[in-house]
Amino acid sequence: MRACLWRRCNFRSHNFTRPFSISPATHERVDVARLLSQLTEADGVDVYGWVRSLRRQKKVAFVAIGDGSTLESVQAVLKPEDAAQLSTGAAVRLTGSWQASKGSKQSHELQVTQVAILGANDAEHNPLQPKYQTPEYLRTIPHLRPRIPANALLLRLRSQVIASLTHFFNQQGFVQTHTPIITSSDCEGAGEVFTICSNAAKEPEQCEKPGGQAQVEHFFRTPKYLTVSAQLHLEALAQAVEKVWTLSPTFRAERSDTPRHLSEFYMLEAELCFTNDLSDVMAVVENMLVAVASDLLSSHTGAELLKAREASQAEHESTTDSLTAADLKARWTGLASGAWPRITYAHAITLLQTAAADSSATFAFEPSYETGLQAEHERWLAAHVGEGKGPVFVTDYPAVQKPFYMSPSSASESNGGKEYNTAACFDLLVPELCELAGGSLREHRGDELRKAMEAKGVEGSGLEWYQDLRKYGSVPHGGFGLGFDRLICYLSGVGNVRDVVAFPRWVGRCEC
Amino acid sequence: MRACLWRRCNFRSHNFTRPFSISPATHERVDVARLLSQLTEADGVDVYGWVRSLRRQKKVAFVAIGDGSTLESVQAVLKPEDAAQLSTGAAVRLTGSWQASKGSKQSHELQVTQVAILGANDAEHNPLQPKYQTPEYLRTIPHLRPRIPANALLLRLRSQVIASLTHFFNQQGFVQTHTPIITSSDCEGAGEVFTICSNAAKEPEQCEKPGGQAQVEHFFRTPKYLTVSAQLHLEALAQAVEKVWTLSPTFRAERSDTPRHLSEFYMLEAELCFTNDLSDVMAVVENMLVAVASDLLSSHTGAELLKAREASQAEHESTTDSLTAADLKARWTGLASGAWPRITYAHAITLLQTAAADSSATFAFEPSYETGLQAEHERWLAAHVGEGKGPVFVTDYPAVQKPFYMSPSSASESNGGKEYNTAACFDLLVPELCELAGGSLREHRGDELRKAMEAKGVEGSGLEWYQDLRKYGSVPHGGFGLGFDRLICYLSGVGNVRDVVAFPRWVGRCEC
């Protein structure tokens, strides 16, 4: 009867998997998320999880059990002597009856008849203590940090967003690809690179500085680097199957120490052939984020993120983080609504200059066409264009500010009486976070690409293969890259990218 | 009328995306796969693609156009003068009418009224010539290789398998994670590692040999390496959300020059908590591959792979590759059927010894319990256990052959009168390819893990964090890793892993 009851249940939101057997358990296993959605009573229930909190009274002990399947925990009611060996963090199997609760905080609770400690907790030395611990401290123990329910939720968010993206691109006919991590070029104009070498070399190897003289035996014969972007390789693959994407790790050896930069991070990149209209590329970005945000709005993970944000605000009133659950939901709605404003760089400068002139904004750097957008300018644009309700595309930046591979815009810009060459490119700015994605049409004409490479000083840098792509049936195409970890920040409301990446790496820091 | 006709069509197998505009085209755009499924006539059709082949006659020219959406091409009928500038590889837009064909090879063809060359082809210098070119040669031009339709098909296969896996794990409640690429440990027992360094260091940096004396400034303060496996980090994440997986790049600096090894390759790895039964781990592997193979069997990509194999066999009768389309389909059916045999290592040795004794098999290495399974032994087992129809799990290898993190089996083995400690582990062997995946229960007890690390000489190697996982609520768990590129080989029938990876890297070779 007992086991049958569980088998008859039909929880559409969760999938039954075959039960695990940890002897001597004999009952059906159920995860916490599923158990909490079960509103009829049942005997013979096994719950596996970790002790989240513990409250001992004279005649009874209350133990909250979580397993990472939800932010919530199950209230388990134990005899005080059965709870004697428990502490926050211990792993247990609790067996008992699922019954209507006498307390008002939960509809049901587990009346425990049997306790098995699967993994004891060294409570005294546990670096995770059941109290508030700062994000800075938690970053020193990334191997334990995800055990905090709010951090486990971030893992589930990432997984859900990946699933949404995979579904979206699959539906749109994009082919998911694996672009290389080890690459030959160190000069795609995206910053400093990591060099790799092999300890297995017969002779000691040295990593050369570019232009260095050392005669060394390289594992791959010549120096190789960790990729800074999949774009160039994606362009090659796009010419085979028209539309491609990848979500893969990229690397920058920059000594930045900011909440927005990591040395190792995931980039979502896509390329599509047969377009000479930047709008086509922006449409992919927009439709993609609409899909991700819509999925989130209607998901259990979304609901939990809002709940977590409310709890976090209530708990730490003194934190500087002022983002409310309503603000967070507004972000998702802004994304899900689509149809974001698109303004040119020249127009953006004009808006900034007007705001500065009428004193509606104060900038440390005077906005000017030549000097480019500073972070404070991007912030203002993201907040004011489209009334801060959602992202804004800024297009057609001066070509001189952009890398060699971008196509020119169809018309040059006139500003302050001068003519400027602009690139057919965009940045996607979102309120608060600012730059989330960037893209462009790619220079698909061989001669023009060669000239651009010469002008930017990157010719002869192991990119002959990239120039080849323009010789044998080149096609007009474009693409974009999106900082995936930043997207997770934006969707979760977590302010620092180091707190949404499981094992963050930045200058001087690489734990585990 | 023209455009409307296309809008009314309801091709369920393909998704409509918004049309691209390459001026001066004004018509609805359609990809080749979709066009070929359209069996009613229509005017005003734009086809974008690359010339696959070209046949000029006096009054007419026949041009085959492909775009990577399918192995097939559209037959386009042109005036000879319109085809004068075309060659195999050129990118074009052809505008015309989709009409019933007079030829017998296709039901419909495109009667072209307008030709636009989007990207000319330098036919003379094109490294891809319209003739048979060896796989060895094609590996020197990975940036162009996927333009060959059979290689584009491999890209689509990879994408489809990723989508199947994402769906499977999502359904099973596994959380997809991004484990780090740059790691601190160089000694997980999985072989030689690559070391990374930064060219951005203020002082020249050297990559140290382990134990080296050089005083250098490291970007991350201490030497860091490219990961050889996500497993250890996955175990940390599993203790947060119970069930996790990742599909991410891994690296080995081994000087192997074989059809089965790359220096950079994708591994699919998963870990699941709350199990002390190896069968639970094997069930995940089995169910996962059943799902992937079932999806493939019922897919367009699957049908195309069979067609490609037939064509390839017909074309190159002299090749040593004897795998037929029927053989390939039998592989998928073997996977999709599930319920694969599970035998212990000890039993495997007995089977091998019996086969050697009765001369039904001849081995260069005599099978013995102590020396381990040689490649020839694995091949024999994969071919004979389960009658070669599908994979076989071999379990409980001698602990001495396995890494420090594996749990002991519940009982030791007795062989030839001696007692052996065995590990609760398995290898999955598939016919012809041999080892595809391997997994185990993990040693979750702190003391036992410490002893195993001492015994294997890996204590104090930056793995203190991994030992931490056993101190604060450790749980019984297990997991596996599967060579993703090898899986693509097995599913596609391609014999060399270098030919299924877009930009393969191995010792001495890293093109592009």
mmCIF file of C-alpha atoms in Angstrom, chain A residues 15 17-23 29 31 48-50 67-68 89-92 118-122 125-127 143-144 146-147 152 155-156 158-159 162-163 166 170-172 174-184 192-202 204-210 217 219-221 224-226 233 236-243 247-249 251-255 263-264 266 272-277 279-280 283 287 444 465 468-469 471-476 484 502-503 505-512, chain B residues 15 17-23 29 31 48-50 67-68 89-92 118-122 125-127 143-144 146-147 152 155-156 158-159 162-163 166 170-172 174-184 192-202 204-210 217 219-221 224-226 233 236-243 247-249 251-255 263-264 266 272-277 279-280 283 287 444 465 468-469 471-476 484 502-503 505-512:
data_model
loop_
_atom_site.group_PDB
_atom_site.id
_atom_site.type_symbol
_atom_site.label_atom_id
_atom_site.label_comp_id
_atom_site.label_asym_id
_atom_site.label_seq_id
_atom_site.Cartn_x
_atom_site.Cartn_y
_atom_site.Cartn_z
ATOM 1 C CA ASN A 15 9.843 12.999 -13.714
ATOM 2 C CA THR A 17 13.377 8.144 -12.076
ATOM 3 C CA ARG A 18 14.066 4.659 -10.910
ATOM 4 C CA PRO A 19 14.493 4.536 -7.153
ATOM 5 C CA PHE A 20 17.966 4.461 -5.712
ATOM 6 C CA SER A 21 18.772 1.734 -3.301
ATOM 7 C CA ILE A 22 20.919 2.519 -0.329
ATOM 8 C CA SER A 23 20.559 -0.541 1.827
ATOM 9 C CA ARG A 29 12.593 7.425 -2.759
ATOM 10 C CA ASP A 31 13.026 14.202 -3.774
ATOM 11 C CA TYR A 48 17.524 11.830 1.344
ATOM 12 C CA GLY A 49 19.173 15.175 1.879
ATOM 13 C CA TRP A 50 21.206 17.512 3.997
ATOM 14 C CA ASP A 67 18.433 18.251 -1.320
ATOM 15 C CA GLY A 68 19.021 20.975 -3.887
ATOM 16 C CA GLY A 89 25.233 20.106 6.850
ATOM 17 C CA ALA A 90 24.988 16.439 7.791
ATOM 18 C CA ALA A 91 23.693 14.073 5.104
ATOM 19 C CA VAL A 92 20.827 11.863 6.188
ATOM 20 C CA LEU A 118 24.919 8.945 5.563
ATOM 21 C CA GLY A 119 27.682 11.480 6.067
ATOM 22 C CA ALA A 120 28.513 13.087 9.379
ATOM 23 C CA ASN A 121 29.339 16.753 9.562
ATOM 24 C CA ASP A 122 32.409 18.069 11.348
ATOM 25 C CA HIS A 125 35.557 22.894 11.362
ATOM 26 C CA ASN A 126 32.969 23.228 8.592
ATOM 27 C CA PRO A 127 33.918 26.369 6.648
ATOM 28 C CA HIS A 143 33.707 23.575 -3.569
ATOM 29 C CA LEU A 144 31.312 24.042 -0.640
ATOM 30 C CA PRO A 146 26.831 25.617 -3.866
ATOM 31 C CA ARG A 147 25.539 23.748 -0.820
ATOM 32 C CA ALA A 152 22.225 25.689 -5.657
ATOM 33 C CA LEU A 155 23.158 26.153 -10.658
ATOM 34 C CA ARG A 156 19.611 25.215 -11.563
ATOM 35 C CA ARG A 158 22.138 28.071 -15.446
ATOM 36 C CA SER A 159 20.956 24.612 -16.410
ATOM 37 C CA ILE A 162 21.113 26.315 -21.301
ATOM 38 C CA ALA A 163 18.080 24.109 -21.974
ATOM 39 C CA THR A 166 19.367 24.660 -26.877
ATOM 40 C CA ASN A 170 17.355 23.909 -32.469
ATOM 41 C CA GLN A 171 13.940 25.254 -33.438
ATOM 42 C CA GLN A 172 15.532 28.014 -35.497
ATOM 43 C CA PHE A 174 20.996 26.626 -35.933
ATOM 44 C CA VAL A 175 23.596 23.871 -35.617
ATOM 45 C CA GLN A 176 25.313 23.644 -32.219
ATOM 46 C CA THR A 177 29.060 23.265 -32.634
ATOM 47 C CA HIS A 178 32.185 22.681 -30.559
ATOM 48 C CA THR A 179 34.775 25.239 -31.528
ATOM 49 C CA PRO A 180 38.379 24.745 -30.443
ATOM 50 C CA ILE A 181 39.777 25.923 -27.109
ATOM 51 C CA ILE A 182 43.431 25.686 -28.121
ATOM 52 C CA THR A 183 44.029 28.040 -31.039
ATOM 53 C CA SER A 184 46.860 29.304 -33.158
ATOM 54 C CA GLU A 192 45.655 39.346 -23.675
ATOM 55 C CA VAL A 193 45.872 35.599 -24.104
ATOM 56 C CA PHE A 194 47.017 32.607 -22.108
ATOM 57 C CA THR A 195 49.723 30.490 -23.688
ATOM 58 C CA ILE A 196 49.809 26.749 -23.211
ATOM 59 C CA CYS A 197 52.707 24.391 -22.956
ATOM 60 C CA SER A 198 53.197 20.768 -22.190
ATOM 61 C CA ASN A 199 55.009 19.238 -19.274
ATOM 62 C CA ALA A 200 55.370 16.120 -21.325
ATOM 63 C CA ALA A 201 57.918 17.725 -23.640
ATOM 64 C CA LYS A 202 61.165 15.831 -23.768
ATOM 65 C CA PRO A 204 61.879 21.743 -20.869
ATOM 66 C CA GLU A 205 59.557 24.058 -22.712
ATOM 67 C CA GLN A 206 59.146 27.706 -22.154
ATOM 68 C CA CYS A 207 56.148 29.797 -22.948
ATOM 69 C CA GLU A 208 57.397 32.412 -25.323
ATOM 70 C CA LYS A 209 56.435 35.992 -25.224
ATOM 71 C CA PRO A 210 55.216 36.926 -28.706
ATOM 72 C CA GLU A 217 60.116 22.314 -28.672
ATOM 73 C CA PHE A 219 53.856 20.219 -28.257
ATOM 74 C CA PHE A 220 52.044 21.596 -31.297
ATOM 75 C CA ARG A 221 55.271 22.745 -33.026
ATOM 76 C CA LYS A 224 49.360 27.929 -28.990
ATOM 77 C CA TYR A 225 46.860 29.927 -26.984
ATOM 78 C CA LEU A 226 43.577 29.600 -25.173
ATOM 79 C CA HIS A 233 36.105 29.378 -36.202
ATOM 80 C CA ALA A 236 34.234 28.766 -40.981
ATOM 81 C CA LEU A 237 31.530 26.367 -39.796
ATOM 82 C CA ALA A 238 28.724 28.740 -40.790
ATOM 83 C CA GLN A 239 29.878 28.456 -44.392
ATOM 84 C CA ALA A 240 29.114 24.740 -44.164
ATOM 85 C CA VAL A 241 25.691 24.696 -42.530
ATOM 86 C CA GLU A 242 24.538 28.328 -42.750
ATOM 87 C CA LYS A 243 23.595 28.927 -39.129
ATOM 88 C CA LEU A 247 28.268 27.957 -25.836
ATOM 89 C CA SER A 248 31.873 27.423 -24.903
ATOM 90 C CA PRO A 249 34.623 28.631 -22.610
ATOM 91 C CA PHE A 251 39.779 33.105 -21.803
ATOM 92 C CA ARG A 252 41.395 36.472 -21.199
ATOM 93 C CA ALA A 253 44.658 36.912 -19.351
ATOM 94 C CA GLU A 254 43.710 40.422 -18.325
ATOM 95 C CA ARG A 255 44.554 41.694 -14.892
ATOM 96 C CA SER A 263 39.750 35.060 -16.821
ATOM 97 C CA GLU A 264 37.659 32.069 -17.830
ATOM 98 C CA TYR A 266 31.376 31.134 -21.129
ATOM 99 C CA LEU A 272 24.438 33.199 -39.764
ATOM 100 C CA CYS A 273 25.043 33.265 -43.484
ATOM 101 C CA PHE A 274 23.261 34.979 -46.348
ATOM 102 C CA THR A 275 22.465 38.225 -44.660
ATOM 103 C CA ASN A 276 23.669 41.740 -45.306
ATOM 104 C CA ASP A 277 21.246 43.296 -42.879
ATOM 105 C CA SER A 279 18.672 43.665 -38.255
ATOM 106 C CA ASP A 280 18.743 39.953 -38.990
ATOM 107 C CA ALA A 283 16.571 39.736 -34.407
ATOM 108 C CA ASN A 287 14.213 36.442 -30.148
ATOM 109 C CA HIS A 444 33.105 38.918 -46.326
ATOM 110 C CA TRP A 465 43.005 30.342 -42.921
ATOM 111 C CA ASP A 468 40.849 31.713 -47.097
ATOM 112 C CA LEU A 469 37.188 31.747 -46.104
ATOM 113 C CA LYS A 471 38.334 33.173 -51.462
ATOM 114 C CA TYR A 472 36.210 30.151 -52.255
ATOM 115 C CA GLY A 473 32.551 31.068 -52.222
ATOM 116 C CA SER A 474 32.382 33.644 -49.446
ATOM 117 C CA VAL A 475 28.948 34.866 -48.448
ATOM 118 C CA PRO A 476 27.560 37.892 -46.622
ATOM 119 C CA PHE A 484 26.757 33.969 -20.754
ATOM 120 C CA ALA A 502 30.842 27.683 -9.860
ATOM 121 C CA PHE A 503 34.643 27.909 -9.881
ATOM 122 C CA ARG A 505 39.028 32.325 -12.063
ATOM 123 C CA TRP A 506 40.496 35.824 -12.140
ATOM 124 C CA VAL A 507 43.916 37.335 -11.743
ATOM 125 C CA GLY A 508 45.635 35.769 -8.756
ATOM 126 C CA ARG A 509 42.638 33.563 -7.971
ATOM 127 C CA CYS A 510 41.948 30.031 -9.061
ATOM 128 C CA GLU A 511 40.574 27.971 -6.174
ATOM 129 C CA CYS A 512 40.273 24.192 -6.637
ATOM 130 C CA ASN B 15 10.662 25.589 -38.766
ATOM 131 C CA THR B 17 12.412 31.544 -39.681
ATOM 132 C CA ARG B 18 11.981 35.085 -40.810
ATOM 133 C CA PRO B 19 13.289 35.603 -44.310
ATOM 134 C CA PHE B 20 16.701 37.139 -44.794
ATOM 135 C CA SER B 21 16.973 40.095 -47.054
ATOM 136 C CA ILE B 22 19.915 40.364 -49.343
ATOM 137 C CA SER B 23 18.944 43.185 -51.591
ATOM 138 C CA ARG B 29 13.742 32.607 -48.915
ATOM 139 C CA ASP B 31 16.430 26.441 -47.501
ATOM 140 C CA TYR B 48 20.833 30.583 -51.433
ATOM 141 C CA GLY B 49 23.687 28.123 -51.389
ATOM 142 C CA TRP B 50 26.910 26.832 -52.823
ATOM 143 C CA ASP B 67 23.382 24.850 -48.337
ATOM 144 C CA GLY B 68 24.281 22.390 -45.591
ATOM 145 C CA GLY B 89 32.204 26.067 -54.422
ATOM 146 C CA ALA B 90 30.844 29.429 -55.584
ATOM 147 C CA ALA B 91 28.131 31.003 -53.428
ATOM 148 C CA VAL B 92 25.012 32.037 -55.280
ATOM 149 C CA LEU B 118 27.440 36.234 -53.792
ATOM 150 C CA GLY B 119 30.971 34.942 -53.477
ATOM 151 C CA ALA B 120 33.141 33.934 -56.397
ATOM 152 C CA ASN B 121 35.297 30.835 -56.175
ATOM 153 C CA ASP B 122 38.975 30.853 -57.071
ATOM 154 C CA HIS B 125 43.573 27.546 -56.060
ATOM 155 C CA ASN B 126 40.709 26.129 -54.029
ATOM 156 C CA PRO B 127 42.243 23.477 -51.749
ATOM 157 C CA HIS B 143 38.434 25.469 -42.068
ATOM 158 C CA LEU B 144 37.205 24.293 -45.475
ATOM 159 C CA PRO B 146 32.988 21.005 -43.419
ATOM 160 C CA ARG B 147 31.898 22.417 -46.770
ATOM 161 C CA ALA B 152 28.451 19.134 -42.818
ATOM 162 C CA LEU B 155 28.198 18.802 -37.743
ATOM 163 C CA ARG B 156 24.453 18.318 -37.792
ATOM 164 C CA ARG B 158 26.805 16.405 -33.287
ATOM 165 C CA SER B 159 24.217 19.118 -32.812
ATOM 166 C CA ILE B 162 23.765 17.364 -27.962
ATOM 167 C CA ALA B 163 20.067 18.246 -28.183
ATOM 168 C CA THR B 166 20.185 17.972 -23.100
ATOM 169 C CA ASN B 170 16.699 17.640 -18.234
ATOM 170 C CA GLN B 171 13.914 15.069 -18.093
ATOM 171 C CA GLN B 172 15.845 13.004 -15.564
ATOM 172 C CA PHE B 174 20.103 16.315 -13.827
ATOM 173 C CA VAL B 175 21.466 19.851 -13.616
ATOM 174 C CA GLN B 176 23.770 20.868 -16.484
ATOM 175 C CA THR B 177 26.882 22.591 -15.163
ATOM 176 C CA HIS B 178 29.966 24.395 -16.422
ATOM 177 C CA THR B 179 33.009 22.932 -14.702
ATOM 178 C CA PRO B 180 36.309 24.797 -14.874
ATOM 179 C CA ILE B 181 38.839 24.376 -17.680
ATOM 180 C CA ILE B 182 41.759 25.905 -15.798
ATOM 181 C CA THR B 183 42.436 23.797 -12.711
ATOM 182 C CA SER B 184 44.901 23.582 -9.877
ATOM 183 C CA GLU B 192 49.945 14.292 -18.857
ATOM 184 C CA VAL B 193 48.626 17.825 -18.570
ATOM 185 C CA PHE B 194 49.040 21.125 -20.360
ATOM 186 C CA THR B 195 50.274 24.012 -18.260
ATOM 187 C CA ILE B 196 49.076 27.540 -18.886
ATOM 188 C CA CYS B 197 50.859 30.822 -18.499
ATOM 189 C CA SER B 198 50.145 34.408 -19.315
ATOM 190 C CA ASN B 199 51.959 36.646 -21.745
ATOM 191 C CA ALA B 200 50.597 39.561 -19.829
ATOM 192 C CA ALA B 201 52.875 38.929 -16.859
ATOM 193 C CA LYS B 202 55.019 41.888 -15.991
ATOM 194 C CA PRO B 204 58.604 36.843 -18.274
ATOM 195 C CA GLU B 205 56.922 33.741 -16.988
ATOM 196 C CA GLN B 206 58.051 30.219 -17.447
ATOM 197 C CA CYS B 207 55.955 27.153 -17.346
ATOM 198 C CA GLU B 208 57.416 25.075 -14.617
ATOM 199 C CA LYS B 209 57.897 21.403 -14.743
ATOM 200 C CA PRO B 210 56.222 19.944 -11.667
ATOM 201 C CA GLU B 217 55.250 35.229 -11.176
ATOM 202 C CA PHE B 219 48.998 34.849 -13.301
ATOM 203 C CA PHE B 220 47.106 32.741 -10.767
ATOM 204 C CA ARG B 221 49.987 32.790 -8.221
ATOM 205 C CA LYS B 224 47.660 25.992 -13.352
ATOM 206 C CA TYR B 225 46.697 23.318 -15.809
ATOM 207 C CA LEU B 226 44.082 22.476 -18.422
ATOM 208 C CA HIS B 233 34.547 19.372 -9.633
ATOM 209 C CA ALA B 236 31.446 19.016 -5.515
ATOM 210 C CA LEU B 237 28.436 20.284 -7.461
ATOM 211 C CA ALA B 238 26.556 16.992 -7.082
ATOM 212 C CA GLN B 239 26.580 17.507 -3.332
ATOM 213 C CA ALA B 240 24.562 20.680 -3.930
ATOM 214 C CA VAL B 241 21.895 19.526 -6.369
ATOM 215 C CA GLU B 242 22.171 15.730 -6.262
ATOM 216 C CA LYS B 243 22.476 14.992 -9.976
ATOM 217 C CA LEU B 247 29.630 18.275 -21.709
ATOM 218 C CA SER B 248 32.881 20.160 -21.736
ATOM 219 C CA PRO B 249 36.364 20.175 -23.211
ATOM 220 C CA PHE B 251 42.839 17.990 -22.445
ATOM 221 C CA ARG B 252 45.684 15.482 -22.459
ATOM 222 C CA ALA B 253 49.224 16.375 -23.394
ATOM 223 C CA GLU B 254 49.952 12.823 -24.468
ATOM 224 C CA ARG B 255 52.039 12.155 -27.511
ATOM 225 C CA SER B 263 44.797 16.420 -27.180
ATOM 226 C CA GLU B 264 41.554 18.370 -26.872
ATOM 227 C CA TYR B 266 34.772 16.723 -25.334
ATOM 228 C CA LEU B 272 24.654 11.317 -8.933
ATOM 229 C CA CYS B 273 24.282 11.301 -5.179
ATOM 230 C CA PHE B 274 22.609 8.920 -2.775
ATOM 231 C CA THR B 275 23.540 5.685 -4.435
ATOM 232 C CA ASN B 276 25.764 2.849 -3.333
ATOM 233 C CA ASP B 277 24.785 0.635 -6.210
ATOM 234 C CA SER B 279 23.798 -0.451 -11.307
ATOM 235 C CA ASP B 280 22.279 2.985 -10.767
ATOM 236 C CA ALA B 283 21.427 2.593 -15.756
ATOM 237 C CA ASN B 287 19.169 4.980 -20.639
ATOM 238 C CA HIS B 444 32.886 8.931 -0.118
ATOM 239 C CA TRP B 465 39.383 20.719 -1.342
ATOM 240 C CA ASP B 468 36.926 18.449 2.207
ATOM 241 C CA LEU B 469 33.911 17.108 0.322
ATOM 242 C CA LYS B 471 34.110 15.961 5.849
ATOM 243 C CA TYR B 472 30.888 17.919 5.949
ATOM 244 C CA GLY B 473 27.967 15.703 5.037
ATOM 245 C CA SER B 474 29.490 13.402 2.455
ATOM 246 C CA VAL B 475 27.111 11.031 0.687
ATOM 247 C CA PRO B 476 27.484 7.804 -1.270
ATOM 248 C CA PHE B 484 31.796 12.399 -26.702
ATOM 249 C CA ALA B 502 35.840 20.279 -36.511
ATOM 250 C CA PHE B 503 39.306 21.491 -35.519
ATOM 251 C CA ARG B 505 44.322 18.920 -32.100
ATOM 252 C CA TRP B 506 46.915 16.220 -31.493
ATOM 253 C CA VAL B 507 50.637 16.104 -30.935
ATOM 254 C CA GLY B 508 52.342 18.320 -33.466
ATOM 255 C CA ARG B 509 49.051 19.310 -35.085
ATOM 256 C CA CYS B 510 46.826 22.277 -34.381
ATOM 257 C CA GLU B 511 45.560 23.815 -37.614
ATOM 258 C CA CYS B 512 43.752 27.160 -37.449
#
